[in-house]
Amino acid sequence: MAILRVNIGPEGAEIHGRGRPAGSALARAARQSSGPIIVMVHGWNFEPGHSRHCPHRHIFGLGDTGVTSWPEGLGFDASAQSTGLCVAIGWHARCGLREAYCRAGEAGRMLASVIASLRLGSGGRPVHAIGHSLGVRVILAALPWLDAGDMGRIVALAGAEWRKTALEALATPAGRQAELINVTWRANAAFDLIFARALRHARPKTTQGLGRVDVGPDTGMGAGIAGGLGWAQNRVDLHLDAPGLQALLAARGMGLTLRRRALCHWAGYANPGAMALHREILRHPEEWPLSLLATRSPSPKMPGLGLLHPA
């Protein structure tokens, strides 16, 4: 089975639609698989089992769902020929933004248990992850509960998290050995501002555990987390609007179409070519080093990109 569907919540991790604990199934699926193990985490407003907003029938679905399929975009399907293991994670995110932000932090601990179970059967393979919006917060919140080497690469699409909080997660034992690709784009700037305004109360007050890392002002991930060079240690800012990225993709026989929209929170996975890029970054990390991504996607001049300082 190339795809395993799991829901996480206060009760723990359960197999979607069956209500039974997922731990043994996760370890077994990892043991029986070969190739990369990739965990997918959705963002705000989804609810597992909901008639209209279930992520497993929406972005995590297969076939003609009317939306971009994350599993298919990452190279997974229901056939035995799919290499690797895809784990679709659902969490209870259909609520107010403030409550969803809190739930995402709590879901991180449950996600850590999922990743720990996968590692039991992984044969030493790290677990990679991709998340959108508050799903990025879930992934980062799992890092303090994991051991060094548990997490491989993280593709963060329009991450709805404060920069300091993200860097604190990357300063943990698991975080220091992970690699974070912070994916941003111009049309998400307004959503960064909404996040900042709505979650002023959650701005981190300290930088404990960061050592000498210069975290800069209280901004969100959309403003960048890798410093002026766009690449630092184990993290990189990947700007989809950067002309250099288009040139790199063209040289590798790939493409990325950014639709002309002033506002779009979903371009990081919905636009043609986006999921193919993430697939290559996660499946073939040796061919896409962070240094390469940084040099081909320097921060473009985008007024309003990233979180503005909320009053």
GROMACS .gro file of C-alpha atoms in nm:
model
  311
    1MET     CA    1   0.000   0.000   0.000
    2ALA     CA    2   0.159   0.326  -0.114
    3ILE     CA    3  -0.081   0.554   0.076
    4LEU     CA    4  -0.186   0.533   0.440
    5ARG     CA    5  -0.452   0.769   0.577
    6VAL     CA    6  -0.425   0.867   0.943
    7ASN     CA    7  -0.606   1.117   1.165
    8ILE     CA    8  -0.452   1.272   1.475
    9GLY     CA    9  -0.620   1.433   1.772
   10PRO     CA   10  -0.642   1.424   2.151
   11GLU     CA   11  -0.723   1.053   2.131
   12GLY     CA   12  -0.400   0.983   1.944
   13ALA     CA   13  -0.338   0.861   1.590
   14GLU     CA   14  -0.605   0.648   1.422
   15ILE     CA   15  -0.651   0.492   1.080
   16HIS     CA   16  -0.896   0.709   0.885
   17GLY     CA   17  -1.242   0.554   0.859
   18ARG     CA   18  -1.160   0.264   1.091
   19GLY     CA   19  -1.105   0.428   1.427
   20ARG     CA   20  -0.830   0.193   1.537
   21PRO     CA   21  -0.486   0.296   1.665
   22ALA     CA   22  -0.243   0.357   1.382
   23GLY     CA   23   0.091   0.275   1.546
   24SER     CA   24   0.137  -0.086   1.437
   25ALA     CA   25  -0.003  -0.018   1.088
   26LEU     CA   26   0.242   0.268   1.041
   27ALA     CA   27   0.544   0.061   1.143
   28ARG     CA   28   0.430  -0.229   0.925
   29ALA     CA   29   0.369  -0.007   0.621
   30ALA     CA   30   0.713   0.150   0.658
   31ARG     CA   31   0.874  -0.193   0.689
   32GLN     CA   32   0.702  -0.320   0.375
   33SER     CA   33   0.788  -0.013   0.168
   34SER     CA   34   1.098   0.093  -0.019
   35GLY     CA   35   1.193   0.443  -0.121
   36PRO     CA   36   1.107   0.770   0.053
   37ILE     CA   37   0.856   0.806   0.335
   38ILE     CA   38   0.663   1.132   0.300
   39VAL     CA   39   0.410   1.269   0.548
   40MET     CA   40   0.154   1.525   0.422
   41VAL     CA   41  -0.021   1.770   0.658
   42HIS     CA   42  -0.306   1.998   0.549
   43GLY     CA   43  -0.382   2.346   0.676
   44TRP     CA   44  -0.679   2.537   0.810
   45ASN     CA   45  -1.050   2.456   0.758
   46PHE     CA   46  -1.028   2.083   0.690
   47GLU     CA   47  -1.200   1.824   0.908
   48PRO     CA   48  -1.147   1.447   0.865
   49GLY     CA   49  -1.474   1.274   0.783
   50HIS     CA   50  -1.660   1.596   0.698
   51SER     CA   51  -1.896   1.557   0.402
   52ARG     CA   52  -1.743   1.854   0.217
   53HIS     CA   53  -1.417   1.936   0.393
   54CYS     CA   54  -1.245   1.602   0.450
   55PRO     CA   55  -0.880   1.630   0.340
   56HIS     CA   56  -0.869   1.262   0.245
   57ARG     CA   57  -1.134   1.323  -0.023
   58HIS     CA   58  -0.993   1.660  -0.124
   59ILE     CA   59  -0.621   1.741  -0.162
   60PHE     CA   60  -0.520   1.398  -0.030
   61GLY     CA   61  -0.758   1.217  -0.265
   62LEU     CA   62  -0.677   1.024  -0.582
   63GLY     CA   63  -0.834   1.047  -0.925
   64ASP     CA   64  -1.086   1.307  -1.035
   65THR     CA   65  -1.139   1.510  -0.716
   66GLY     CA   66  -1.150   1.847  -0.893
   67VAL     CA   67  -0.841   1.972  -0.706
   68THR     CA   68  -0.467   1.912  -0.713
   69SER     CA   69  -0.390   1.571  -0.563
   70TRP     CA   70  -0.093   1.587  -0.329
   71PRO     CA   71  -0.022   1.211  -0.338
   72GLU     CA   72  -0.029   1.199  -0.716
   73GLY     CA   73   0.179   1.515  -0.739
   74LEU     CA   74   0.441   1.356  -0.515
   75GLY     CA   75   0.452   1.040  -0.725
   76PHE     CA   76   0.218   0.813  -0.529
   77ASP     CA   77  -0.092   0.622  -0.632
   78ALA     CA   78  -0.280   0.312  -0.515
   79SER     CA   79  -0.080   0.070  -0.730
   80ALA     CA   80   0.189  -0.165  -0.615
   81GLN     CA   81   0.430   0.007  -0.854
   82SER     CA   82   0.447   0.325  -0.644
   83THR     CA   83   0.780   0.353  -0.467
   84GLY     CA   84   0.792   0.477  -0.112
   85LEU     CA   85   0.518   0.538   0.141
   86CYS     CA   86   0.284   0.835   0.156
   87VAL     CA   87   0.112   0.909   0.489
   88ALA     CA   88  -0.179   1.153   0.470
   89ILE     CA   89  -0.237   1.322   0.805
   90GLY     CA   90  -0.576   1.468   0.893
   91TRP     CA   91  -0.633   1.687   1.198
   92HIS     CA   92  -0.926   1.887   1.333
   93ALA     CA   93  -0.869   2.228   1.173
   94ARG     CA   94  -1.223   2.341   1.094
   95CYS     CA   95  -1.267   2.611   1.357
   96GLY     CA   96  -1.167   2.971   1.420
   97LEU     CA   97  -0.813   3.070   1.323
   98ARG     CA   98  -0.696   3.125   1.681
   99GLU     CA   99  -0.832   2.791   1.794
  100ALA     CA  100  -0.686   2.619   1.488
  101TYR     CA  101  -0.345   2.766   1.567
  102CYS     CA  102  -0.363   2.618   1.917
  103ARG     CA  103  -0.485   2.284   1.787
  104ALA     CA  104  -0.199   2.274   1.537
  105GLY     CA  105   0.053   2.304   1.818
  106GLU     CA  106  -0.116   2.023   2.009
  107ALA     CA  107  -0.136   1.808   1.695
  108GLY     CA  108   0.241   1.831   1.661
  109ARG     CA  109   0.291   1.596   1.953
  110MET     CA  110   0.058   1.341   1.796
  111LEU     CA  111   0.239   1.377   1.464
  112ALA     CA  112   0.563   1.299   1.646
  113SER     CA  113   0.415   0.967   1.757
  114VAL     CA  114   0.323   0.891   1.395
  115ILE     CA  115   0.677   0.966   1.279
  116ALA     CA  116   0.825   0.760   1.563
  117SER     CA  117   0.610   0.462   1.457
  118LEU     CA  118   0.722   0.503   1.096
  119ARG     CA  119   1.084   0.512   1.205
  120LEU     CA  120   1.043   0.177   1.383
  121GLY     CA  121   0.995   0.012   1.046
  122SER     CA  122   1.189   0.249   0.823
  123GLY     CA  123   1.521   0.068   0.833
  124GLY     CA  124   1.698   0.393   0.908
  125ARG     CA  125   1.525   0.602   0.643
  126PRO     CA  126   1.428   0.949   0.764
  127VAL     CA  127   1.071   1.070   0.732
  128HIS     CA  128   1.016   1.369   0.503
  129ALA     CA  129   0.719   1.603   0.538
  130ILE     CA  130   0.523   1.857   0.339
  131GLY     CA  131   0.265   2.092   0.487
  132HIS     CA  132   0.061   2.396   0.396
  133SER     CA  133  -0.021   2.695   0.617
  134LEU     CA  134  -0.106   2.570   0.968
  135GLY     CA  135   0.004   2.225   0.860
  136VAL     CA  136   0.358   2.364   0.870
  137ARG     CA  137   0.303   2.456   1.235
  138VAL     CA  138   0.195   2.097   1.304
  139ILE     CA  139   0.517   1.963   1.151
  140LEU     CA  140   0.742   2.209   1.332
  141ALA     CA  141   0.563   2.141   1.661
  142ALA     CA  142   0.653   1.773   1.624
  143LEU     CA  143   1.029   1.836   1.616
  144PRO     CA  144   1.083   1.884   1.993
  145TRP     CA  145   0.928   1.540   2.052
  146LEU     CA  146   1.148   1.358   1.800
  147ASP     CA  147   1.500   1.217   1.812
  148ALA     CA  148   1.788   1.339   1.600
  149GLY     CA  149   1.765   1.190   1.252
  150ASP     CA  150   1.392   1.117   1.264
  151MET     CA  151   1.300   1.403   1.030
  152GLY     CA  152   1.455   1.451   0.688
  153ARG     CA  153   1.336   1.731   0.464
  154ILE     CA  154   1.041   1.959   0.533
  155VAL     CA  155   0.871   2.146   0.248
  156ALA     CA  156   0.681   2.432   0.413
  157LEU     CA  157   0.421   2.595   0.187
  158ALA     CA  158   0.312   2.940   0.308
  159GLY     CA  159   0.389   2.841   0.664
  160ALA     CA  160   0.153   2.996   0.919
  161GLU     CA  161   0.405   3.016   1.199
  162TRP     CA  162   0.619   3.282   1.363
  163ARG     CA  163   0.981   3.295   1.254
  164LYS     CA  164   1.116   3.266   1.608
  165THR     CA  165   0.900   2.965   1.681
  166ALA     CA  166   1.017   2.796   1.361
  167LEU     CA  167   1.382   2.860   1.445
  168GLU     CA  168   1.334   2.726   1.797
  169ALA     CA  169   1.197   2.404   1.647
  170LEU     CA  170   1.498   2.383   1.415
  171ALA     CA  171   1.729   2.424   1.716
  172THR     CA  172   1.608   2.095   1.871
  173PRO     CA  173   1.806   1.770   1.817
  174ALA     CA  174   1.564   1.656   1.545
  175GLY     CA  175   1.544   2.004   1.396
  176ARG     CA  176   1.919   2.046   1.364
  177GLN     CA  177   1.941   1.736   1.144
  178ALA     CA  178   1.636   1.823   0.935
  179GLU     CA  179   1.633   2.048   0.628
  180LEU     CA  180   1.360   2.308   0.590
  181ILE     CA  181   1.259   2.449   0.251
  182ASN     CA  182   1.049   2.758   0.325
  183VAL     CA  183   0.836   2.811   0.012
  184THR     CA  184   0.692   3.160  -0.039
  185TRP     CA  185   0.529   3.357  -0.321
  186ARG     CA  186   0.412   3.712  -0.380
  187ALA     CA  187   0.037   3.644  -0.391
  188ASN     CA  188   0.040   3.508  -0.035
  189ALA     CA  189   0.149   3.837   0.125
  190ALA     CA  190  -0.204   3.938   0.225
  191PHE     CA  191  -0.257   3.605   0.399
  192ASP     CA  192   0.066   3.659   0.591
  193LEU     CA  193  -0.079   3.987   0.713
  194ILE     CA  194  -0.408   3.823   0.814
  195PHE     CA  195  -0.212   3.568   1.015
  196ALA     CA  196  -0.013   3.841   1.188
  197ARG     CA  197  -0.317   4.046   1.278
  198ALA     CA  198  -0.526   3.755   1.400
  199LEU     CA  199  -0.252   3.590   1.605
  200ARG     CA  200  -0.078   3.885   1.768
  201HIS     CA  201  -0.132   3.718   2.104
  202ALA     CA  202   0.081   3.420   1.996
  203ARG     CA  203   0.393   3.614   1.901
  204PRO     CA  204   0.690   3.454   2.080
  205LYS     CA  205   0.840   3.663   2.358
  206THR     CA  206   1.179   3.493   2.392
  207THR     CA  207   1.444   3.325   2.181
  208GLN     CA  208   1.552   3.062   2.435
  209GLY     CA  209   1.741   2.770   2.285
  210LEU     CA  210   1.856   2.960   1.978
  211GLY     CA  211   2.211   3.023   2.093
  212ARG     CA  212   2.376   3.268   1.857
  213VAL     CA  213   2.107   3.250   1.590
  214ASP     CA  214   1.994   3.599   1.495
  215VAL     CA  215   1.617   3.570   1.464
  216GLY     CA  216   1.554   3.931   1.371
  217PRO     CA  217   1.217   4.097   1.424
  218ASP     CA  218   0.894   3.922   1.514
  219THR     CA  219   0.780   3.823   1.168
  220GLY     CA  220   0.635   3.509   1.019
  221MET     CA  221   0.790   3.253   0.791
  222GLY     CA  222   0.666   3.437   0.484
  223ALA     CA  223   0.924   3.708   0.547
  224GLY     CA  224   1.202   3.449   0.530
  225ILE     CA  225   1.384   3.242   0.789
  226ALA     CA  226   1.727   3.198   0.633
  227GLY     CA  227   1.873   3.549   0.652
  228GLY     CA  228   1.986   3.782   0.377
  229LEU     CA  229   2.156   3.512   0.171
  230GLY     CA  230   1.843   3.298   0.163
  231TRP     CA  231   2.036   2.997   0.288
  232ALA     CA  232   2.173   2.927   0.635
  233GLN     CA  233   2.274   2.597   0.794
  234ASN     CA  234   1.976   2.366   0.741
  235ARG     CA  235   1.716   2.603   0.600
  236VAL     CA  236   1.649   2.786   0.275
  237ASP     CA  237   1.393   3.038   0.151
  238LEU     CA  238   1.253   2.925  -0.185
  239HIS     CA  239   1.072   3.207  -0.367
  240LEU     CA  240   0.851   3.071  -0.644
  241ASP     CA  241   0.845   3.414  -0.813
  242ALA     CA  242   1.222   3.430  -0.857
  243PRO     CA  243   1.332   3.428  -1.225
  244GLY     CA  244   1.636   3.218  -1.139
  245LEU     CA  245   1.413   2.933  -1.025
  246GLN     CA  246   1.234   2.930  -1.359
  247ALA     CA  247   1.569   2.905  -1.536
  248LEU     CA  248   1.679   2.617  -1.315
  249LEU     CA  249   1.356   2.426  -1.377
  250ALA     CA  250   1.377   2.483  -1.751
  251ALA     CA  251   1.732   2.348  -1.755
  252ARG     CA  252   1.602   2.031  -1.591
  253GLY     CA  253   1.308   1.989  -1.826
  254MET     CA  254   1.055   2.116  -1.574
  255GLY     CA  255   0.832   2.421  -1.550
  256LEU     CA  256   0.628   2.620  -1.302
  257THR     CA  257   0.330   2.834  -1.397
  258LEU     CA  258   0.236   3.112  -1.158
  259ARG     CA  259  -0.111   3.233  -1.245
  260ARG     CA  260  -0.160   3.610  -1.245
  261ARG     CA  261  -0.355   3.651  -0.925
  262ALA     CA  262  -0.314   3.928  -0.671
  263LEU     CA  263  -0.417   3.694  -0.389
  264CYS     CA  264  -0.360   3.320  -0.371
  265HIS     CA  265  -0.287   3.116  -0.060
  266TRP     CA  266  -0.272   2.787  -0.250
  267ALA     CA  267  -0.031   2.858  -0.538
  268GLY     CA  268   0.242   2.656  -0.368
  269TYR     CA  269   0.059   2.334  -0.457
  270ALA     CA  270  -0.226   2.427  -0.693
  271ASN     CA  271  -0.027   2.594  -0.971
  272PRO     CA  272   0.095   2.371  -1.256
  273GLY     CA  273   0.442   2.237  -1.188
  274ALA     CA  274   0.449   2.317  -0.816
  275MET     CA  275   0.393   1.965  -0.686
  276ALA     CA  276   0.640   1.826  -0.940
  277LEU     CA  277   0.906   2.056  -0.792
  278HIS     CA  278   0.825   1.943  -0.437
  279ARG     CA  279   0.832   1.580  -0.551
  280GLU     CA  280   1.185   1.617  -0.685
  281ILE     CA  281   1.305   1.807  -0.376
  282LEU     CA  282   1.174   1.534  -0.144
  283ARG     CA  283   1.249   1.225  -0.352
  284HIS     CA  284   1.593   1.333  -0.475
  285PRO     CA  285   1.745   1.563  -0.212
  286GLU     CA  286   2.099   1.494  -0.332
  287GLU     CA  287   2.010   1.652  -0.669
  288TRP     CA  288   1.850   1.957  -0.507
  289PRO     CA  289   2.087   2.080  -0.234
  290LEU     CA  290   1.978   2.381  -0.031
  291SER     CA  291   2.266   2.587  -0.169
  292LEU     CA  292   2.137   2.535  -0.525
  293LEU     CA  293   1.783   2.635  -0.433
  294ALA     CA  294   1.908   2.948  -0.258
  295THR     CA  295   2.123   3.071  -0.544
  296ARG     CA  296   1.840   3.022  -0.793
  297SER     CA  297   1.569   3.185  -0.582
  298PRO     CA  298   1.708   3.502  -0.421
  299SER     CA  299   1.451   3.717  -0.247
  300PRO     CA  300   1.274   3.918  -0.519
  301LYS     CA  301   1.167   4.277  -0.463
  302MET     CA  302   0.815   4.216  -0.341
  303PRO     CA  303   0.653   4.494  -0.138
  304GLY     CA  304   0.440   4.335   0.129
  305LEU     CA  305   0.596   3.991   0.112
  306GLY     CA  306   0.594   3.826   0.452
  307LEU     CA  307   0.427   3.931   0.773
  308LEU     CA  308   0.404   4.300   0.836
  309HIS     CA  309   0.459   4.412   1.192
  310PRO     CA  310   0.115   4.404   1.356
  311ALA     CA  311   0.021   4.702   1.565
   0.00000   0.00000   0.00000
